[in-house]
mmCIF file of C-alpha atoms in Angstrom:
data_model
loop_
_atom_site.group_PDB
_atom_site.id
_atom_site.type_symbol
_atom_site.label_atom_id
_atom_site.label_comp_id
_atom_site.label_asym_id
_atom_site.label_seq_id
_atom_site.Cartn_x
_atom_site.Cartn_y
_atom_site.Cartn_z
ATOM 1 C CA MET A 9 60.823 -9.968 94.490
ATOM 2 C CA ALA A 10 59.780 -7.110 92.227
ATOM 3 C CA ALA A 11 57.239 -6.029 94.826
ATOM 4 C CA SER A 12 59.892 -5.903 97.548
ATOM 5 C CA LYS A 13 62.215 -3.794 95.327
ATOM 6 C CA ALA A 14 59.356 -1.404 94.568
ATOM 7 C CA ALA A 15 58.593 -1.068 98.278
ATOM 8 C CA ALA A 16 62.266 -0.548 99.108
ATOM 9 C CA LYS A 17 62.719 2.353 96.640
ATOM 10 C CA PRO A 18 60.226 4.771 98.304
ATOM 11 C CA ALA A 19 61.634 3.843 101.705
ATOM 12 C CA ALA A 20 65.164 4.568 100.478
ATOM 13 C CA LYS A 21 64.070 7.907 99.014
ATOM 14 C CA ALA A 22 62.355 8.830 102.269
ATOM 15 C CA GLY A 23 65.503 7.856 104.170
ATOM 16 C CA LYS A 24 67.696 10.090 101.976
ATOM 17 C CA SER A 25 65.491 13.147 102.396
ATOM 18 C CA ALA A 26 65.061 12.769 106.148
ATOM 19 C CA LYS A 27 67.951 14.017 108.252
ATOM 20 C CA PRO A 28 69.153 11.870 111.127
ATOM 21 C CA ALA A 29 67.656 12.759 114.512
ATOM 22 C CA ALA A 30 71.109 13.408 115.971
ATOM 23 C CA ALA A 31 71.851 16.055 113.333
ATOM 24 C CA GLN A 32 68.596 17.895 114.048
ATOM 25 C CA ALA A 33 69.031 18.043 117.824
ATOM 26 C CA PRO A 34 70.969 21.039 119.138
ATOM 27 C CA LYS A 35 74.479 20.201 120.252
ATOM 28 C CA LYS A 36 74.850 19.984 124.001
ATOM 29 C CA ARG A 37 77.929 21.646 125.349
ATOM 30 C CA GLY A 38 79.608 19.402 127.853
ATOM 31 C CA PRO A 39 81.740 20.061 130.874
ATOM 32 C CA TRP A 40 84.790 20.464 128.634
ATOM 33 C CA LEU A 41 83.600 23.886 127.497
ATOM 34 C CA TRP A 42 83.188 25.017 131.098
ATOM 35 C CA LEU A 43 86.572 23.574 131.987
ATOM 36 C CA CYS A 44 88.223 25.436 129.115
ATOM 37 C CA LEU A 45 86.583 28.703 130.159
ATOM 38 C CA VAL A 46 87.034 28.421 133.926
ATOM 39 C CA ALA A 47 90.526 26.885 134.082
ATOM 40 C CA PRO A 48 92.440 29.993 132.877
ATOM 41 C CA VAL A 49 90.548 32.218 135.314
ATOM 42 C CA ALA A 50 91.153 29.751 138.161
ATOM 43 C CA VAL A 51 94.883 29.691 137.407
ATOM 44 C CA ALA A 52 95.097 33.475 137.081
ATOM 45 C CA LEU A 53 93.341 33.895 140.441
ATOM 46 C CA LEU A 54 94.992 30.894 142.108
ATOM 47 C CA PRO A 55 94.906 32.206 145.716
ATOM 48 C CA SER A 56 91.183 32.903 145.356
ATOM 49 C CA THR A 57 90.660 29.450 143.867
ATOM 50 C CA LEU A 58 92.551 27.809 146.725
ATOM 51 C CA VAL A 59 90.334 29.624 149.229
ATOM 52 C CA LEU A 60 87.061 28.967 147.405
ATOM 53 C CA ILE A 61 87.597 25.218 147.002
ATOM 54 C CA PRO A 62 87.357 24.368 150.728
ATOM 55 C CA ALA A 63 84.689 27.006 151.293
ATOM 56 C CA MET A 64 82.465 25.465 148.608
ATOM 57 C CA VAL A 65 82.602 21.859 149.910
ATOM 58 C CA PRO A 66 78.906 21.978 150.989
ATOM 59 C CA THR A 67 78.017 22.695 147.366
ATOM 60 C CA LEU A 68 79.994 19.644 146.256
ATOM 61 C CA VAL A 69 78.097 17.527 148.798
ATOM 62 C CA ALA A 70 74.798 18.931 147.532
ATOM 63 C CA ARG A 71 75.825 18.101 143.954
ATOM 64 C CA ILE A 72 76.654 14.516 144.920
ATOM 65 C CA VAL A 73 73.368 13.866 146.739
ATOM 66 C CA ASP A 74 71.103 15.803 144.332
ATOM 67 C CA PRO A 75 69.140 13.246 142.276
ATOM 68 C CA ALA A 76 66.837 15.663 140.444
ATOM 69 C CA PRO A 77 67.449 16.398 136.752
ATOM 70 C CA GLY A 78 67.244 20.178 137.244
ATOM 71 C CA ARG A 79 69.776 20.100 140.104
ATOM 72 C CA HIS A 80 67.697 22.577 142.122
ATOM 73 C CA LEU A 81 69.357 21.549 145.388
ATOM 74 C CA THR A 82 72.798 22.165 143.944
ATOM 75 C CA ILE A 83 71.798 25.559 142.592
ATOM 76 C CA THR A 84 70.137 26.661 145.839
ATOM 77 C CA VAL A 85 72.909 25.480 148.149
ATOM 78 C CA GLY A 86 75.641 26.598 145.746
ATOM 79 C CA SER A 87 74.391 30.130 145.298
ATOM 80 C CA LEU A 88 73.910 30.758 149.012
ATOM 81 C CA ASN A 89 77.179 28.995 149.853
ATOM 82 C CA LEU A 90 78.963 31.262 147.376
ATOM 83 C CA ALA A 91 77.318 34.301 148.944
ATOM 84 C CA GLY A 92 78.629 33.194 152.331
ATOM 85 C CA ALA A 93 82.081 32.413 150.905
ATOM 86 C CA LEU A 94 82.381 36.007 149.712
ATOM 87 C CA TRP A 95 83.478 36.800 153.285
ATOM 88 C CA PHE A 96 86.634 34.820 152.534
ATOM 89 C CA MET A 97 87.072 36.582 149.206
ATOM 90 C CA HIS A 98 86.811 39.986 150.881
ATOM 91 C CA ASP A 99 89.420 39.014 153.474
ATOM 92 C CA LEU A 100 91.776 37.595 150.857
ATOM 93 C CA TRP A 101 91.449 40.524 148.471
ATOM 94 C CA SER A 102 91.899 43.076 151.250
ATOM 95 C CA MET A 103 95.186 41.331 152.176
ATOM 96 C CA GLY A 104 96.422 41.537 148.603
ATOM 97 C CA GLN A 105 95.465 38.114 147.184
ATOM 98 C CA SER A 106 98.792 36.486 147.917
ATOM 99 C CA PHE A 107 99.680 32.955 148.856
ATOM 100 C CA ALA A 108 100.730 34.175 152.312
ATOM 101 C CA ALA A 109 97.182 35.475 152.902
ATOM 102 C CA ILE A 110 95.513 32.077 152.279
ATOM 103 C CA THR A 111 96.207 30.598 155.725
ATOM 104 C CA PRO A 112 94.961 33.571 157.772
ATOM 105 C CA THR A 113 91.916 33.842 155.514
ATOM 106 C CA LEU A 114 90.937 30.197 155.952
ATOM 107 C CA GLY A 115 91.605 30.513 159.701
ATOM 108 C CA ASP A 116 88.892 33.156 160.069
ATOM 109 C CA MET A 117 86.007 31.569 161.961
ATOM 110 C CA LEU A 118 83.526 34.243 160.843
ATOM 111 C CA GLY A 119 84.271 33.331 157.239
ATOM 112 C CA TRP A 120 83.508 29.675 157.939
ATOM 113 C CA LEU A 121 80.363 30.683 159.780
ATOM 114 C CA ALA A 122 79.218 32.800 156.835
ATOM 115 C CA ALA A 123 79.950 30.066 154.262
ATOM 116 C CA LEU A 124 78.324 27.283 156.262
ATOM 117 C CA VAL A 125 75.308 29.346 157.305
ATOM 118 C CA GLY A 126 74.795 30.259 153.645
ATOM 119 C CA ALA A 127 74.910 26.580 152.654
ATOM 120 C CA GLY A 128 72.604 25.632 155.536
ATOM 121 C CA THR A 129 70.163 28.323 154.479
ATOM 122 C CA GLY A 130 70.187 26.851 150.978
ATOM 123 C CA TRP A 131 69.381 23.398 152.370
ATOM 124 C CA ALA A 132 66.583 24.887 154.519
ATOM 125 C CA ILE A 133 65.044 26.756 151.580
ATOM 126 C CA TYR A 134 65.181 23.628 149.413
ATOM 127 C CA SER A 135 63.573 21.551 152.174
ATOM 128 C CA LEU A 136 60.853 24.049 153.086
ATOM 129 C CA MET A 137 59.751 25.060 149.587
ATOM 130 C CA PRO A 138 57.538 21.992 148.943
ATOM 131 C CA ILE A 139 55.769 22.559 152.268
ATOM 132 C CA LEU A 140 55.291 26.258 151.523
ATOM 133 C CA SER A 141 54.051 25.690 147.973
ATOM 134 C CA ARG A 142 51.652 22.961 149.150
ATOM 135 C CA GLY A 143 50.244 25.375 151.737
ATOM 136 C CA ILE A 144 49.798 28.096 149.128
ATOM 137 C CA ALA A 145 48.102 25.686 146.700
ATOM 138 C CA THR A 146 45.771 24.415 149.430
ATOM 139 C CA THR A 147 44.824 27.945 150.453
ATOM 140 C CA LYS A 148 44.145 28.946 146.851
ATOM 141 C CA SER A 149 41.996 25.899 146.154
ATOM 142 C CA ASN A 150 40.037 26.390 149.407
ATOM 143 C CA ALA A 151 39.396 30.025 148.481
ATOM 144 C CA ARG A 152 38.230 28.982 145.009
ATOM 145 C CA LEU A 153 35.981 26.292 146.491
ATOM 146 C CA SER A 154 34.477 28.871 148.843
ATOM 147 C CA ARG A 155 33.812 31.234 145.906
ATOM 148 C CA LEU A 156 32.181 28.439 143.896
ATOM 149 C CA ARG A 157 29.937 27.467 146.829
ATOM 150 C CA LYS A 158 28.898 31.115 147.223
ATOM 151 C CA GLN A 159 28.089 31.298 143.502
ATOM 152 C CA GLN A 160 26.117 28.049 143.781
ATOM 153 C CA GLU A 161 24.105 29.478 146.684
ATOM 154 C CA ASP A 162 23.388 32.604 144.625
ATOM 155 C CA LEU A 163 22.210 30.469 141.697
ATOM 156 C CA ILE A 164 19.980 28.393 143.974
ATOM 157 C CA GLU A 165 18.525 31.595 145.398
ATOM 158 C CA GLN A 166 17.802 32.949 141.893
ATOM 159 C CA TRP A 167 16.683 29.765 140.121
ATOM 160 C CA GLY A 168 15.458 27.520 142.896
ATOM 161 C CA ASP A 169 16.502 24.164 144.325
ATOM 162 C CA PRO A 170 16.523 22.168 141.012
ATOM 163 C CA VAL A 171 19.707 24.018 140.000
ATOM 164 C CA ARG A 172 21.483 22.014 142.673
ATOM 165 C CA GLY A 173 21.165 18.968 140.431
ATOM 166 C CA GLY A 174 19.433 16.654 142.894
ATOM 167 C CA GLY A 175 15.834 17.740 142.277
ATOM 168 C CA THR A 176 13.516 17.491 139.294
ATOM 169 C CA LEU A 177 12.773 20.386 137.024
ATOM 170 C CA PRO A 178 9.241 21.778 136.951
ATOM 171 C CA ALA A 179 7.133 20.852 133.967
ATOM 172 C CA ALA A 180 7.312 23.265 131.063
ATOM 173 C CA LYS A 181 4.207 25.443 130.516
ATOM 174 C CA ARG A 182 2.386 25.030 127.194
#
């Protein structure tokens, strides 16, 4: 019993000096912070918000189907969808950003074309990037392999065939 108390005291001292892992980790700001920051702006610019919500539906779909932790699909589709939705914002702001201007703005087919083409371009970029990066990596490794083979040929030319590794080395002179 005395041995167990003696073993428990150093463990208790170590536990007091060590901070809990949760206290050491940086605090992660949740969606509530974003909601508190974005909500007043969305209310102040309500006509713009009411136009952007339907225009950004492809981004919402990308967010729902994006399984990756970095949300690269959402970022790619969202940024290009927003760029396309700026057509709507230009129309709305040029009409005075009023509630009466929402219906004609959302009825503009060129605005829908711009928003949806932007989102489609985001999907295409996300889909084609792995193929493109694989092609670049293959080309780089083939070029490096070609350089190494050239260097090996130069070494064989300078030092002879045993450098290749398959032959035997000549006997050392005494």
